[in-house]
């Protein structure tokens, strides 16, 4: 084999090995980056509009623990109850609540404009931020947080409709990573204690 060919085959073989190694390592790295062992795949980047009309992202809240709840302002029962529990828990936390940013994300962006959200969040806690966005924005964050939502079946006779949705509080760390979730049966006392434990742990 001429020396040049030997050189070329060696170069080609090296390139193949490198390509195979990159192809093998890439998915592993990506998986590792998105889901460190034992950490739930909840959360991620988002871009939404706050109730004051500002465009915000997950980075806006970095440095604070986000306490998120997903629902809608037309909700007749569960959402108002849960937001009251959230507010009461924040009050129980006292000064510790400074480390927490409570956020209410609508899953009904069609009706929940920034203005509607502003009026609504004012009923609960002064620190509560309401977030809305386009249908795509909301679909994206709901997917990231694994939130189920769908328009409830009705007879179509009324312009008022209900939304089915999962009812869970999510506590995210100051880096935006998932820390803990609380189900809707959690009362204010348990929620406050759970947050306090997560903040000190
Ligand atoms: Ni609701």
PDB file of C-alpha atoms and ligand atoms in Angstrom:
ATOM      1  CA  UNK A   1       0.000   0.000   0.000  1.00  0.00           C
ATOM      2  CA  UNK A   2       1.528   3.376  -0.972  1.00  0.00           C
ATOM      3  CA  UNK A   3       2.423   5.505   2.028  1.00  0.00           C
ATOM      4  CA  UNK A   4      -0.125   8.165   1.022  1.00  0.00           C
ATOM      5  CA  UNK A   5      -2.933   5.559   1.064  1.00  0.00           C
ATOM      6  CA  UNK A   6      -1.852   4.313   4.446  1.00  0.00           C
ATOM      7  CA  UNK A   7      -1.976   7.860   5.726  1.00  0.00           C
ATOM      8  CA  UNK A   8      -5.426   8.408   4.173  1.00  0.00           C
ATOM      9  CA  UNK A   9      -6.846   5.165   5.581  1.00  0.00           C
ATOM     10  CA  UNK A  10      -5.523   5.957   9.016  1.00  0.00           C
ATOM     11  CA  UNK A  11      -7.032   9.454   8.816  1.00  0.00           C
ATOM     12  CA  UNK A  12     -10.348   8.004   7.609  1.00  0.00           C
ATOM     13  CA  UNK A  13     -10.416   5.338  10.315  1.00  0.00           C
ATOM     14  CA  UNK A  14      -9.639   7.954  12.971  1.00  0.00           C
ATOM     15  CA  UNK A  15     -12.443  10.153  11.669  1.00  0.00           C
ATOM     16  CA  UNK A  16     -14.857   7.200  11.805  1.00  0.00           C
ATOM     17  CA  UNK A  17     -13.890   6.355  15.375  1.00  0.00           C
ATOM     18  CA  UNK A  18     -14.256  10.004  16.390  1.00  0.00           C
ATOM     19  CA  UNK A  19     -17.679  10.291  14.719  1.00  0.00           C
ATOM     20  CA  UNK A  20     -18.838   7.110  16.419  1.00  0.00           C
ATOM     21  CA  UNK A  21     -17.541   8.330  19.768  1.00  0.00           C
ATOM     22  CA  UNK A  22     -19.311  11.693  19.372  1.00  0.00           C
ATOM     23  CA  UNK A  23     -22.547   9.998  18.293  1.00  0.00           C
ATOM     24  CA  UNK A  24     -22.292   7.684  21.298  1.00  0.00           C
ATOM     25  CA  UNK A  25     -21.475  10.385  23.847  1.00  0.00           C
ATOM     26  CA  UNK A  26     -23.834  13.159  22.662  1.00  0.00           C
ATOM     27  CA  UNK A  27     -27.173  11.659  23.741  1.00  0.00           C
ATOM     28  CA  UNK A  28     -25.661  10.568  27.045  1.00  0.00           C
ATOM     29  CA  UNK A  29     -24.453  14.108  27.726  1.00  0.00           C
ATOM     30  CA  UNK A  30     -27.799  15.599  26.774  1.00  0.00           C
ATOM     31  CA  UNK A  31     -29.708  13.216  28.984  1.00  0.00           C
ATOM     32  CA  UNK A  32     -27.279  13.850  31.819  1.00  0.00           C
ATOM     33  CA  UNK A  33     -27.647  17.599  31.477  1.00  0.00           C
ATOM     34  CA  UNK A  34     -31.442  17.519  31.475  1.00  0.00           C
ATOM     35  CA  UNK A  35     -32.021  14.833  34.042  1.00  0.00           C
ATOM     36  CA  UNK A  36     -29.359  14.318  36.670  1.00  0.00           C
ATOM     37  CA  UNK A  37     -29.853  10.945  38.338  1.00  0.00           C
ATOM     38  CA  UNK A  38     -32.957  10.863  40.486  1.00  0.00           C
ATOM     39  CA  UNK A  39     -34.139  14.343  39.519  1.00  0.00           C
ATOM     40  CA  UNK A  40     -37.609  14.662  38.066  1.00  0.00           C
ATOM     41  CA  UNK A  41     -38.047  16.093  34.606  1.00  0.00           C
ATOM     42  CA  UNK A  42     -40.196  19.027  35.637  1.00  0.00           C
ATOM     43  CA  UNK A  43     -39.688  22.617  34.622  1.00  0.00           C
ATOM     44  CA  UNK A  44     -37.625  24.359  32.002  1.00  0.00           C
ATOM     45  CA  UNK A  45     -37.364  27.580  30.037  1.00  0.00           C
ATOM     46  CA  UNK A  46     -40.464  29.672  29.374  1.00  0.00           C
ATOM     47  CA  UNK A  47     -41.409  33.075  28.051  1.00  0.00           C
ATOM     48  CA  UNK A  48     -44.660  34.593  29.246  1.00  0.00           C
ATOM     49  CA  UNK A  49     -46.339  37.924  29.957  1.00  0.00           C
ATOM     50  CA  UNK A  50     -46.801  39.081  33.540  1.00  0.00           C
ATOM     51  CA  UNK A  51     -50.030  40.655  34.806  1.00  0.00           C
ATOM     52  CA  UNK A  52     -48.263  44.037  34.551  1.00  0.00           C
ATOM     53  CA  UNK A  53     -47.677  43.409  30.855  1.00  0.00           C
ATOM     54  CA  UNK A  54     -43.943  42.670  31.027  1.00  0.00           C
ATOM     55  CA  UNK A  55     -42.384  39.847  29.079  1.00  0.00           C
ATOM     56  CA  UNK A  56     -40.683  37.499  31.550  1.00  0.00           C
ATOM     57  CA  UNK A  57     -38.784  34.222  31.458  1.00  0.00           C
ATOM     58  CA  UNK A  58     -37.595  31.659  34.009  1.00  0.00           C
ATOM     59  CA  UNK A  59     -34.400  33.749  34.249  1.00  0.00           C
ATOM     60  CA  UNK A  60     -36.411  36.693  35.583  1.00  0.00           C
ATOM     61  CA  UNK A  61     -37.005  34.658  38.752  1.00  0.00           C
ATOM     62  CA  UNK A  62     -33.557  33.125  39.149  1.00  0.00           C
ATOM     63  CA  UNK A  63     -32.247  33.652  42.681  1.00  0.00           C
ATOM     64  CA  UNK A  64     -35.704  33.042  44.128  1.00  0.00           C
ATOM     65  CA  UNK A  65     -37.667  29.875  44.696  1.00  0.00           C
ATOM     66  CA  UNK A  66     -40.592  29.906  42.286  1.00  0.00           C
ATOM     67  CA  UNK A  67     -43.798  28.535  43.778  1.00  0.00           C
ATOM     68  CA  UNK A  68     -46.002  27.890  40.761  1.00  0.00           C
ATOM     69  CA  UNK A  69     -49.646  27.027  40.469  1.00  0.00           C
ATOM     70  CA  UNK A  70     -51.471  26.504  37.173  1.00  0.00           C
ATOM     71  CA  UNK A  71     -55.162  27.325  36.784  1.00  0.00           C
ATOM     72  CA  UNK A  72     -57.538  29.942  35.398  1.00  0.00           C
ATOM     73  CA  UNK A  73     -59.383  32.966  36.683  1.00  0.00           C
ATOM     74  CA  UNK A  74     -62.845  31.695  35.688  1.00  0.00           C
ATOM     75  CA  UNK A  75     -62.336  28.576  37.838  1.00  0.00           C
ATOM     76  CA  UNK A  76     -65.351  28.349  40.165  1.00  0.00           C
ATOM     77  CA  UNK A  77     -63.778  26.481  43.062  1.00  0.00           C
ATOM     78  CA  UNK A  78     -60.410  24.738  43.074  1.00  0.00           C
ATOM     79  CA  UNK A  79     -58.167  27.568  41.846  1.00  0.00           C
ATOM     80  CA  UNK A  80     -59.418  30.255  44.236  1.00  0.00           C
ATOM     81  CA  UNK A  81     -59.147  27.788  47.126  1.00  0.00           C
ATOM     82  CA  UNK A  82     -55.627  26.764  46.188  1.00  0.00           C
ATOM     83  CA  UNK A  83     -54.466  30.358  45.746  1.00  0.00           C
ATOM     84  CA  UNK A  84     -55.887  31.168  49.176  1.00  0.00           C
ATOM     85  CA  UNK A  85     -53.959  28.237  50.652  1.00  0.00           C
ATOM     86  CA  UNK A  86     -50.830  29.457  48.856  1.00  0.00           C
ATOM     87  CA  UNK A  87     -51.294  32.981  50.230  1.00  0.00           C
ATOM     88  CA  UNK A  88     -51.920  31.715  53.753  1.00  0.00           C
ATOM     89  CA  UNK A  89     -48.784  29.528  53.546  1.00  0.00           C
ATOM     90  CA  UNK A  90     -46.710  32.544  52.454  1.00  0.00           C
ATOM     91  CA  UNK A  91     -48.020  34.552  55.402  1.00  0.00           C
ATOM     92  CA  UNK A  92     -47.123  31.687  57.755  1.00  0.00           C
ATOM     93  CA  UNK A  93     -43.563  31.707  56.375  1.00  0.00           C
ATOM     94  CA  UNK A  94     -43.007  35.276  57.542  1.00  0.00           C
ATOM     95  CA  UNK A  95     -39.581  36.589  56.496  1.00  0.00           C
ATOM     96  CA  UNK A  96     -38.682  33.300  54.809  1.00  0.00           C
ATOM     97  CA  UNK A  97     -41.309  34.139  52.185  1.00  0.00           C
ATOM     98  CA  UNK A  98     -38.857  36.727  50.803  1.00  0.00           C
ATOM     99  CA  UNK A  99     -37.017  33.821  49.192  1.00  0.00           C
ATOM    100  CA  UNK A 100     -40.183  32.655  47.447  1.00  0.00           C
ATOM    101  CA  UNK A 101     -41.848  34.070  44.343  1.00  0.00           C
ATOM    102  CA  UNK A 102     -45.446  32.878  44.096  1.00  0.00           C
ATOM    103  CA  UNK A 103     -46.628  32.570  40.489  1.00  0.00           C
ATOM    104  CA  UNK A 104     -50.046  31.802  39.039  1.00  0.00           C
ATOM    105  CA  UNK A 105     -49.890  30.585  35.430  1.00  0.00           C
ATOM    106  CA  UNK A 106     -53.124  30.525  33.439  1.00  0.00           C
ATOM    107  CA  UNK A 107     -54.042  27.498  31.357  1.00  0.00           C
ATOM    108  CA  UNK A 108     -56.856  29.547  29.780  1.00  0.00           C
ATOM    109  CA  UNK A 109     -54.937  32.255  27.871  1.00  0.00           C
ATOM    110  CA  UNK A 110     -57.917  32.885  25.594  1.00  0.00           C
ATOM    111  CA  UNK A 111     -59.833  34.601  28.413  1.00  0.00           C
ATOM    112  CA  UNK A 112     -57.028  35.347  30.873  1.00  0.00           C
ATOM    113  CA  UNK A 113     -55.416  38.462  29.454  1.00  0.00           C
ATOM    114  CA  UNK A 114     -52.754  40.318  31.464  1.00  0.00           C
ATOM    115  CA  UNK A 115     -55.459  42.752  32.592  1.00  0.00           C
ATOM    116  CA  UNK A 116     -57.769  39.946  33.750  1.00  0.00           C
ATOM    117  CA  UNK A 117     -54.854  38.348  35.586  1.00  0.00           C
ATOM    118  CA  UNK A 118     -53.974  41.667  37.279  1.00  0.00           C
ATOM    119  CA  UNK A 119     -57.471  42.030  38.729  1.00  0.00           C
ATOM    120  CA  UNK A 120     -57.499  38.383  39.783  1.00  0.00           C
ATOM    121  CA  UNK A 121     -54.115  38.081  41.522  1.00  0.00           C
ATOM    122  CA  UNK A 122     -54.882  41.224  43.546  1.00  0.00           C
ATOM    123  CA  UNK A 123     -57.545  39.155  45.361  1.00  0.00           C
ATOM    124  CA  UNK A 124     -54.930  36.868  46.859  1.00  0.00           C
ATOM    125  CA  UNK A 125     -51.412  37.899  47.806  1.00  0.00           C
ATOM    126  CA  UNK A 126     -49.505  41.138  47.133  1.00  0.00           C
ATOM    127  CA  UNK A 127     -46.491  39.125  45.965  1.00  0.00           C
ATOM    128  CA  UNK A 128     -48.438  36.883  43.606  1.00  0.00           C
ATOM    129  CA  UNK A 129     -47.494  37.310  39.953  1.00  0.00           C
ATOM    130  CA  UNK A 130     -49.939  36.214  37.259  1.00  0.00           C
ATOM    131  CA  UNK A 131     -48.516  34.904  33.986  1.00  0.00           C
ATOM    132  CA  UNK A 132     -50.271  34.524  30.656  1.00  0.00           C
ATOM    133  CA  UNK A 133     -49.218  34.299  27.023  1.00  0.00           C
ATOM    134  CA  UNK A 134     -50.174  32.944  23.638  1.00  0.00           C
ATOM    135  CA  UNK A 135     -51.754  29.502  23.375  1.00  0.00           C
ATOM    136  CA  UNK A 136     -48.322  28.239  22.244  1.00  0.00           C
ATOM    137  CA  UNK A 137     -46.524  29.866  25.210  1.00  0.00           C
ATOM    138  CA  UNK A 138     -48.926  28.204  27.638  1.00  0.00           C
ATOM    139  CA  UNK A 139     -48.771  24.836  25.876  1.00  0.00           C
ATOM    140  CA  UNK A 140     -44.980  24.969  26.167  1.00  0.00           C
ATOM    141  CA  UNK A 141     -44.825  25.699  29.898  1.00  0.00           C
ATOM    142  CA  UNK A 142     -47.632  23.232  30.647  1.00  0.00           C
ATOM    143  CA  UNK A 143     -45.687  20.540  28.825  1.00  0.00           C
ATOM    144  CA  UNK A 144     -42.491  21.424  30.695  1.00  0.00           C
ATOM    145  CA  UNK A 145     -44.295  21.201  34.052  1.00  0.00           C
ATOM    146  CA  UNK A 146     -46.392  18.216  32.973  1.00  0.00           C
ATOM    147  CA  UNK A 147     -49.591  20.091  33.630  1.00  0.00           C
ATOM    148  CA  UNK A 148     -52.730  18.611  32.128  1.00  0.00           C
ATOM    149  CA  UNK A 149     -55.396  21.027  30.902  1.00  0.00           C
ATOM    150  CA  UNK A 150     -58.284  20.834  28.487  1.00  0.00           C
ATOM    151  CA  UNK A 151     -61.541  22.634  27.830  1.00  0.00           C
ATOM    152  CA  UNK A 152     -64.306  20.703  29.582  1.00  0.00           C
ATOM    153  CA  UNK A 153     -67.015  19.268  27.363  1.00  0.00           C
ATOM    154  CA  UNK A 154     -70.193  21.349  27.449  1.00  0.00           C
ATOM    155  CA  UNK A 155     -73.379  21.557  25.410  1.00  0.00           C
ATOM    156  CA  UNK A 156     -72.107  24.673  23.681  1.00  0.00           C
ATOM    157  CA  UNK A 157     -75.099  26.725  24.770  1.00  0.00           C
ATOM    158  CA  UNK A 158     -73.081  29.017  27.007  1.00  0.00           C
ATOM    159  CA  UNK A 159     -70.120  31.255  26.282  1.00  0.00           C
ATOM    160  CA  UNK A 160     -68.822  30.390  29.750  1.00  0.00           C
ATOM    161  CA  UNK A 161     -66.819  27.219  29.715  1.00  0.00           C
ATOM    162  CA  UNK A 162     -64.853  25.288  32.302  1.00  0.00           C
ATOM    163  CA  UNK A 163     -61.315  24.009  32.063  1.00  0.00           C
ATOM    164  CA  UNK A 164     -60.149  20.680  33.415  1.00  0.00           C
ATOM    165  CA  UNK A 165     -56.658  20.972  34.816  1.00  0.00           C
ATOM    166  CA  UNK A 166     -54.215  19.364  37.190  1.00  0.00           C
ATOM    167  CA  UNK A 167     -53.912  21.084  40.543  1.00  0.00           C
ATOM    168  CA  UNK A 168     -50.367  20.929  41.884  1.00  0.00           C
ATOM    169  CA  UNK A 169     -47.972  23.421  43.463  1.00  0.00           C
ATOM    170  CA  UNK A 170     -44.416  23.291  42.157  1.00  0.00           C
ATOM    171  CA  UNK A 171     -41.481  24.591  44.150  1.00  0.00           C
ATOM    172  CA  UNK A 172     -38.428  25.327  42.022  1.00  0.00           C
ATOM    173  CA  UNK A 173     -34.944  26.151  43.304  1.00  0.00           C
ATOM    174  CA  UNK A 174     -33.153  29.499  42.833  1.00  0.00           C
ATOM    175  CA  UNK A 175     -31.521  27.991  39.704  1.00  0.00           C
ATOM    176  CA  UNK A 176     -34.930  27.088  38.273  1.00  0.00           C
ATOM    177  CA  UNK A 177     -34.521  23.365  38.929  1.00  0.00           C
ATOM    178  CA  UNK A 178     -37.394  21.340  40.335  1.00  0.00           C
ATOM    179  CA  UNK A 179     -37.331  20.918  44.127  1.00  0.00           C
ATOM    180  CA  UNK A 180     -40.666  19.649  45.316  1.00  0.00           C
ATOM    181  CA  UNK A 181     -44.347  19.435  44.489  1.00  0.00           C
ATOM    182  CA  UNK A 182     -47.411  19.591  46.698  1.00  0.00           C
ATOM    183  CA  UNK A 183     -50.807  18.153  45.859  1.00  0.00           C
ATOM    184  CA  UNK A 184     -54.027  20.144  46.115  1.00  0.00           C
ATOM    185  CA  UNK A 185     -55.007  18.419  49.357  1.00  0.00           C
ATOM    186  CA  UNK A 186     -52.103  20.136  51.148  1.00  0.00           C
ATOM    187  CA  UNK A 187     -53.279  22.708  53.687  1.00  0.00           C
ATOM    188  CA  UNK A 188     -51.549  26.025  54.387  1.00  0.00           C
ATOM    189  CA  UNK A 189     -49.703  24.693  57.448  1.00  0.00           C
ATOM    190  CA  UNK A 190     -48.283  21.699  55.579  1.00  0.00           C
ATOM    191  CA  UNK A 191     -47.449  23.799  52.550  1.00  0.00           C
ATOM    192  CA  UNK A 192     -45.571  26.347  54.682  1.00  0.00           C
ATOM    193  CA  UNK A 193     -43.668  23.598  56.524  1.00  0.00           C
ATOM    194  CA  UNK A 194     -42.878  21.802  53.274  1.00  0.00           C
ATOM    195  CA  UNK A 195     -41.511  24.986  51.708  1.00  0.00           C
ATOM    196  CA  UNK A 196     -39.486  25.790  54.816  1.00  0.00           C
ATOM    197  CA  UNK A 197     -37.964  22.288  54.808  1.00  0.00           C
ATOM    198  CA  UNK A 198     -37.116  22.520  51.105  1.00  0.00           C
ATOM    199  CA  UNK A 199     -35.537  25.951  51.550  1.00  0.00           C
ATOM    200  CA  UNK A 200     -33.273  24.829  54.358  1.00  0.00           C
ATOM    201  CA  UNK A 201     -32.473  21.456  52.767  1.00  0.00           C
TER     202      UNK A 201
HETATM  203 NI1  LIG B   1     -59.181  25.536  38.689  1.00  0.00          NI
END
